[in-house]
Amino acid sequence: MVSPAQNGHSNHEKVFIRTDKTFYLVGETIWFKAWCVDSETHAPSSISTVLYAELINASGEAVVQEKIMLENGMGSGQFFISGEIAGGGYFLRSYTSWMRNFSPAEFYIQPLTILQPLSPAGDLPLYLSRSKEETARRKAELKIDLKPQYGNREKVTLAFTAPSGIPQEAVQNLSVSVYKYPGKTLVSDNKGLQQVSEEQTIKPAKPVTATSVVYIPELRSPVIQGKIMPRGNAVVPDFIHLIFPGSSSFFYTARPDSNRQFAVEVSPEIRTTDLLLWSEEVDISQFDIEIIPSFSAAPVENKYSAERGNEKFIPFFESLSVNTQVANAYLPFSNVRGVAGESVYPPASFFGQGDISYNLDDYIRFPTMEEVFIEYVRYVIKKKKKDSGEKFYLWDLYINSISISNTIYFPNPALTLIDGVPVGDLETIWNFDPLKISRIDMVNRKYYSGEKAFDGIICFHTYKGDLAGEKIPADVVQKTYKPIQTARTFFSPDYDLEEWKNSRIPDYRSLLYWNPGVSMYEGRGDCTFFTGDDTGSYRVEVTGFLPDGTFVSGATEFTVTGER
């Protein structure tokens, strides 16, 4: 593995996050854009491709945790604020796995406020303001062109221009947020609404020396790290298999080192939270297996002051509360929680297509699995050796293609699975109800997983990919995995379209527009969106880092009058 310090960068990363705003109500979504940069140059980091983001309450408890994929040092995600989340002051904390090798004081922290709907005056929470930090080394102010007033459901064209003297190449790393705004005296001492600004960007990393690397940099995709500890005199197996079962199954193999530690790089397309560990060599349930937690347990370092919320804005937040409830009531139309993206990967097993497949609904059904095999499943036999139970052995597709006999079977048993779950004893297969099995796939060739080679695979698929309600085998250890967050796209109605122009569905969105990937070409960029049915003041914020590390930002306001 190439050391991050050998990639032309320092061995430090910094994370910067821009949220759509800094105050929310329960039922809203926190949208955010993240930049992971080299701590010295502020250029996009090439070390990490996975970002860890947490919403942490005042007691230090993480109430929401998400993993976000980064591409060219950038990524975006969201937190839905469910009714289980209490109102109050919160922190959004973010970092990479590589950053965990250094001081948690270098993690990105941003204060946020969450309000419960229709809170009485005495319960107006505190707004947290950020202490001043060193700013980015290079920064530039964007000029924003915008009309001062708009009517309901009117198209807004937002144009912004960067000053001369900064790189003019095309970039797609700016975030744009447009949200309802109460004014500039939100806190009682008239210090103004506490917004994240360029004064709250990243500060240069302090010199820190890591004596040893505990957390592996995630250069391409998520990494699972762990340790296997024997009980008594048990011998640690040469290989441990990490399995994600289901219709879209994934199978990985790790070799523990001399310290009994292992690490596996896994696909960002994994969507299940079920992680299974298994070994064909030993009963792995007789070992203690520790999976290193993905998220940091370090306490939040609070560097922020608190101010009392200005109670004259209670009517404003009450109106936002009504708007949020209306938007969620019409969720199938408003899509205020965003629209889920479609995966480009179709559901499939980790081995792809089988060399030989049997769709059981194409055949006469039999009451037992053993009869199914006797009647029409070919190219597989069952054998029992002295030191093990009965196993499946597959016909070798390659050897038989160059052999005269055409009757050669692999010398070792096949990897046998049900919905990706390993089955070590054929008794489990014979006892399985064949009416619950939709398909049998056989891979009649060597299959390599890491350093381990299997003499073929035979996989049974249930209709829903969930073992049809059967239990996980006793020799399989179950753990929980946090997958990469499924991408969601912010939804903004297009009132130029007839279906929306004539819509009678109320549009009281508090967040009119959010786009974490706005383009800028030759120093110019633009975007369009529509106002809703609510009148009042709205704030526009544009933020981002250019490829050379220059921090750019701009902000303005406009009003929606209700007239067109």
Short mmCIF file of N, CA and C in Angstrom, two decimals, residues 26-111:
data_model
loop_
_atom_site.label_atom_id
_atom_site.label_comp_id
_atom_site.label_asym_id
_atom_site.label_seq_id
_atom_site.Cartn_x
_atom_site.Cartn_y
_atom_site.Cartn_z
N VAL A 26 -37.91 19.62 13.72
CA VAL A 26 -38.13 18.18 13.60
C VAL A 26 -39.05 17.95 12.40
N GLY A 27 -38.68 16.99 11.56
CA GLY A 27 -39.42 16.73 10.34
C GLY A 27 -38.73 17.26 9.10
N GLU A 28 -37.69 18.09 9.30
CA GLU A 28 -36.92 18.60 8.17
C GLU A 28 -35.73 17.69 7.90
N THR A 29 -35.04 17.98 6.81
CA THR A 29 -33.84 17.23 6.44
C THR A 29 -32.65 18.17 6.46
N ILE A 30 -31.56 17.73 7.08
CA ILE A 30 -30.30 18.47 7.04
C ILE A 30 -29.54 18.00 5.81
N TRP A 31 -29.39 18.88 4.83
CA TRP A 31 -28.62 18.58 3.63
C TRP A 31 -27.22 19.16 3.79
N PHE A 32 -26.22 18.42 3.35
CA PHE A 32 -24.86 18.96 3.50
C PHE A 32 -23.95 18.54 2.35
N LYS A 33 -22.97 19.40 2.12
CA LYS A 33 -21.90 19.14 1.14
C LYS A 33 -20.60 19.09 1.91
N ALA A 34 -19.73 18.15 1.54
CA ALA A 34 -18.47 17.98 2.24
C ALA A 34 -17.30 18.10 1.28
N TRP A 35 -16.24 18.73 1.77
CA TRP A 35 -14.97 18.79 1.06
C TRP A 35 -13.90 18.19 1.97
N CYS A 36 -13.14 17.25 1.45
CA CYS A 36 -12.00 16.68 2.17
C CYS A 36 -10.75 17.16 1.45
N VAL A 37 -9.92 17.93 2.15
CA VAL A 37 -8.80 18.60 1.49
C VAL A 37 -7.50 18.29 2.21
N ASP A 38 -6.42 18.50 1.49
CA ASP A 38 -5.09 18.44 2.08
C ASP A 38 -4.95 19.61 3.05
N SER A 39 -4.48 19.33 4.25
CA SER A 39 -4.45 20.36 5.29
C SER A 39 -3.49 21.50 4.99
N GLU A 40 -2.52 21.27 4.12
CA GLU A 40 -1.56 22.33 3.80
C GLU A 40 -1.97 23.13 2.57
N THR A 41 -2.37 22.45 1.51
CA THR A 41 -2.66 23.13 0.26
C THR A 41 -4.14 23.47 0.10
N HIS A 42 -5.00 22.79 0.86
CA HIS A 42 -6.46 22.92 0.74
C HIS A 42 -6.96 22.42 -0.61
N ALA A 43 -6.15 21.75 -1.38
CA ALA A 43 -6.57 21.10 -2.61
C ALA A 43 -7.25 19.78 -2.25
N PRO A 44 -8.10 19.23 -3.13
CA PRO A 44 -8.79 17.97 -2.82
C PRO A 44 -7.83 16.87 -2.40
N SER A 45 -8.17 16.16 -1.34
CA SER A 45 -7.32 15.09 -0.83
C SER A 45 -7.48 13.83 -1.67
N SER A 46 -6.39 13.12 -1.84
CA SER A 46 -6.41 11.84 -2.56
C SER A 46 -6.29 10.66 -1.60
N ILE A 47 -6.36 10.92 -0.32
CA ILE A 47 -6.17 9.85 0.66
C ILE A 47 -7.45 9.06 0.91
N SER A 48 -8.56 9.76 1.11
CA SER A 48 -9.78 9.10 1.57
C SER A 48 -10.91 9.20 0.56
N THR A 49 -11.71 8.13 0.48
CA THR A 49 -12.91 8.12 -0.36
C THR A 49 -14.18 7.93 0.47
N VAL A 50 -14.04 7.86 1.78
CA VAL A 50 -15.20 7.67 2.65
C VAL A 50 -15.17 8.73 3.74
N LEU A 51 -16.32 9.39 3.94
CA LEU A 51 -16.47 10.42 4.96
C LEU A 51 -17.44 9.91 6.03
N TYR A 52 -17.15 10.21 7.29
CA TYR A 52 -18.00 9.83 8.41
C TYR A 52 -18.63 11.10 8.97
N ALA A 53 -19.95 11.13 9.03
CA ALA A 53 -20.68 12.31 9.50
C ALA A 53 -21.63 11.89 10.61
N GLU A 54 -21.67 12.69 11.68
CA GLU A 54 -22.50 12.37 12.83
C GLU A 54 -23.27 13.61 13.29
N LEU A 55 -24.49 13.39 13.76
CA LEU A 55 -25.26 14.42 14.44
C LEU A 55 -25.26 14.07 15.91
N ILE A 56 -24.64 14.93 16.72
CA ILE A 56 -24.38 14.63 18.13
C ILE A 56 -25.12 15.64 19.01
N ASN A 57 -25.83 15.13 20.03
CA ASN A 57 -26.58 16.03 20.90
C ASN A 57 -25.69 16.63 21.98
N ALA A 58 -26.26 17.48 22.82
CA ALA A 58 -25.49 18.20 23.83
C ALA A 58 -24.89 17.26 24.88
N SER A 59 -25.44 16.05 25.00
CA SER A 59 -24.90 15.08 25.95
C SER A 59 -23.76 14.26 25.37
N GLY A 60 -23.41 14.52 24.11
CA GLY A 60 -22.33 13.79 23.46
C GLY A 60 -22.75 12.51 22.79
N GLU A 61 -24.06 12.27 22.68
CA GLU A 61 -24.57 11.05 22.06
C GLU A 61 -24.83 11.27 20.58
N ALA A 62 -24.34 10.36 19.75
CA ALA A 62 -24.60 10.44 18.31
C ALA A 62 -26.00 9.91 18.03
N VAL A 63 -26.89 10.78 17.55
CA VAL A 63 -28.27 10.37 17.28
C VAL A 63 -28.45 9.91 15.84
N VAL A 64 -27.58 10.36 14.94
CA VAL A 64 -27.58 9.91 13.54
C VAL A 64 -26.14 9.78 13.09
N GLN A 65 -25.82 8.72 12.38
CA GLN A 65 -24.48 8.52 11.83
C GLN A 65 -24.60 8.03 10.39
N GLU A 66 -23.79 8.61 9.51
CA GLU A 66 -23.83 8.23 8.10
C GLU A 66 -22.42 8.16 7.53
N LYS A 67 -22.26 7.27 6.54
CA LYS A 67 -21.02 7.16 5.77
C LYS A 67 -21.29 7.65 4.36
N ILE A 68 -20.45 8.56 3.87
CA ILE A 68 -20.65 9.21 2.58
C ILE A 68 -19.45 8.92 1.69
N MET A 69 -19.72 8.56 0.44
CA MET A 69 -18.63 8.38 -0.52
C MET A 69 -18.12 9.72 -1.01
N LEU A 70 -16.80 9.82 -1.14
CA LEU A 70 -16.15 11.01 -1.67
C LEU A 70 -15.59 10.71 -3.05
N GLU A 71 -15.69 11.67 -3.93
CA GLU A 71 -15.09 11.57 -5.25
C GLU A 71 -14.33 12.86 -5.51
N ASN A 72 -13.03 12.72 -5.76
CA ASN A 72 -12.17 13.90 -5.91
C ASN A 72 -12.27 14.82 -4.70
N GLY A 73 -12.35 14.21 -3.52
CA GLY A 73 -12.38 14.97 -2.28
C GLY A 73 -13.71 15.61 -1.96
N MET A 74 -14.80 15.26 -2.67
CA MET A 74 -16.10 15.88 -2.43
C MET A 74 -17.19 14.83 -2.30
N GLY A 75 -18.21 15.17 -1.51
CA GLY A 75 -19.36 14.29 -1.36
C GLY A 75 -20.51 15.06 -0.77
N SER A 76 -21.69 14.45 -0.76
CA SER A 76 -22.87 15.10 -0.19
C SER A 76 -23.76 14.06 0.46
N GLY A 77 -24.55 14.49 1.42
CA GLY A 77 -25.43 13.57 2.13
C GLY A 77 -26.53 14.32 2.84
N GLN A 78 -27.26 13.61 3.70
CA GLN A 78 -28.37 14.22 4.41
C GLN A 78 -28.69 13.47 5.69
N PHE A 79 -29.25 14.18 6.66
CA PHE A 79 -29.78 13.60 7.89
C PHE A 79 -31.27 13.95 7.94
N PHE A 80 -32.13 12.96 8.08
CA PHE A 80 -33.54 13.27 8.32
C PHE A 80 -33.74 13.41 9.82
N ILE A 81 -34.42 14.48 10.23
CA ILE A 81 -34.65 14.74 11.65
C ILE A 81 -35.99 14.13 12.02
N SER A 82 -35.96 12.93 12.54
CA SER A 82 -37.19 12.22 12.88
C SER A 82 -37.78 12.75 14.18
N GLY A 83 -39.01 12.34 14.46
CA GLY A 83 -39.67 12.76 15.69
C GLY A 83 -39.03 12.24 16.95
N GLU A 84 -38.12 11.27 16.83
CA GLU A 84 -37.42 10.73 18.00
C GLU A 84 -36.28 11.63 18.45
N ILE A 85 -35.94 12.62 17.63
CA ILE A 85 -34.84 13.53 17.97
C ILE A 85 -35.40 14.73 18.71
N ALA A 86 -34.88 14.98 19.91
CA ALA A 86 -35.36 16.09 20.74
C ALA A 86 -34.82 17.42 20.24
N GLY A 87 -35.54 18.48 20.56
CA GLY A 87 -35.06 19.81 20.22
C GLY A 87 -33.89 20.22 21.09
N GLY A 88 -33.05 21.14 20.59
CA GLY A 88 -31.91 21.62 21.35
C GLY A 88 -30.70 21.88 20.48
N GLY A 89 -29.56 22.06 21.13
CA GLY A 89 -28.31 22.31 20.42
C GLY A 89 -27.64 21.01 20.03
N TYR A 90 -27.12 20.96 18.81
CA TYR A 90 -26.46 19.77 18.29
C TYR A 90 -25.15 20.15 17.62
N PHE A 91 -24.34 19.13 17.38
CA PHE A 91 -23.09 19.30 16.63
C PHE A 91 -23.10 18.35 15.44
N LEU A 92 -22.71 18.86 14.30
CA LEU A 92 -22.42 18.01 13.16
C LEU A 92 -20.92 17.79 13.16
N ARG A 93 -20.50 16.55 13.33
CA ARG A 93 -19.08 16.22 13.37
C ARG A 93 -18.73 15.33 12.18
N SER A 94 -17.56 15.60 11.58
CA SER A 94 -17.18 14.83 10.40
C SER A 94 -15.67 14.62 10.35
N TYR A 95 -15.25 13.48 9.75
CA TYR A 95 -13.85 13.11 9.69
C TYR A 95 -13.71 11.93 8.74
N THR A 96 -12.50 11.55 8.47
CA THR A 96 -12.22 10.34 7.68
C THR A 96 -11.57 9.31 8.60
N SER A 97 -11.49 8.08 8.12
CA SER A 97 -10.83 7.03 8.89
C SER A 97 -9.37 7.40 9.13
N TRP A 98 -8.71 7.93 8.11
CA TRP A 98 -7.30 8.30 8.26
C TRP A 98 -7.11 9.38 9.32
N MET A 99 -8.04 10.32 9.43
CA MET A 99 -7.93 11.39 10.43
C MET A 99 -8.00 10.85 11.85
N ARG A 100 -8.58 9.67 12.03
CA ARG A 100 -8.70 9.10 13.38
C ARG A 100 -7.35 8.68 13.94
N ASN A 101 -6.32 8.60 13.11
CA ASN A 101 -4.98 8.28 13.60
C ASN A 101 -4.33 9.47 14.30
N PHE A 102 -4.96 10.64 14.18
CA PHE A 102 -4.40 11.85 14.77
C PHE A 102 -5.35 12.40 15.82
N SER A 103 -5.22 13.64 16.15
CA SER A 103 -6.02 14.22 17.23
C SER A 103 -7.46 14.45 16.80
N PRO A 104 -8.44 14.05 17.62
CA PRO A 104 -9.84 14.33 17.29
C PRO A 104 -10.16 15.82 17.30
N ALA A 105 -9.26 16.62 17.84
CA ALA A 105 -9.45 18.07 17.79
C ALA A 105 -9.44 18.60 16.36
N GLU A 106 -8.92 17.80 15.43
CA GLU A 106 -8.88 18.22 14.03
C GLU A 106 -10.13 17.79 13.26
N PHE A 107 -11.06 17.08 13.91
CA PHE A 107 -12.32 16.75 13.26
C PHE A 107 -13.10 18.03 12.98
N TYR A 108 -13.91 18.00 11.93
CA TYR A 108 -14.74 19.16 11.65
C TYR A 108 -15.96 19.15 12.58
N ILE A 109 -16.25 20.30 13.18
CA ILE A 109 -17.39 20.44 14.08
C ILE A 109 -18.18 21.68 13.65
N GLN A 110 -19.49 21.52 13.56
CA GLN A 110 -20.37 22.66 13.27
C GLN A 110 -21.58 22.60 14.18
N PRO A 111 -21.91 23.69 14.86
CA PRO A 111 -23.10 23.70 15.72
C PRO A 111 -24.37 23.88 14.90
#
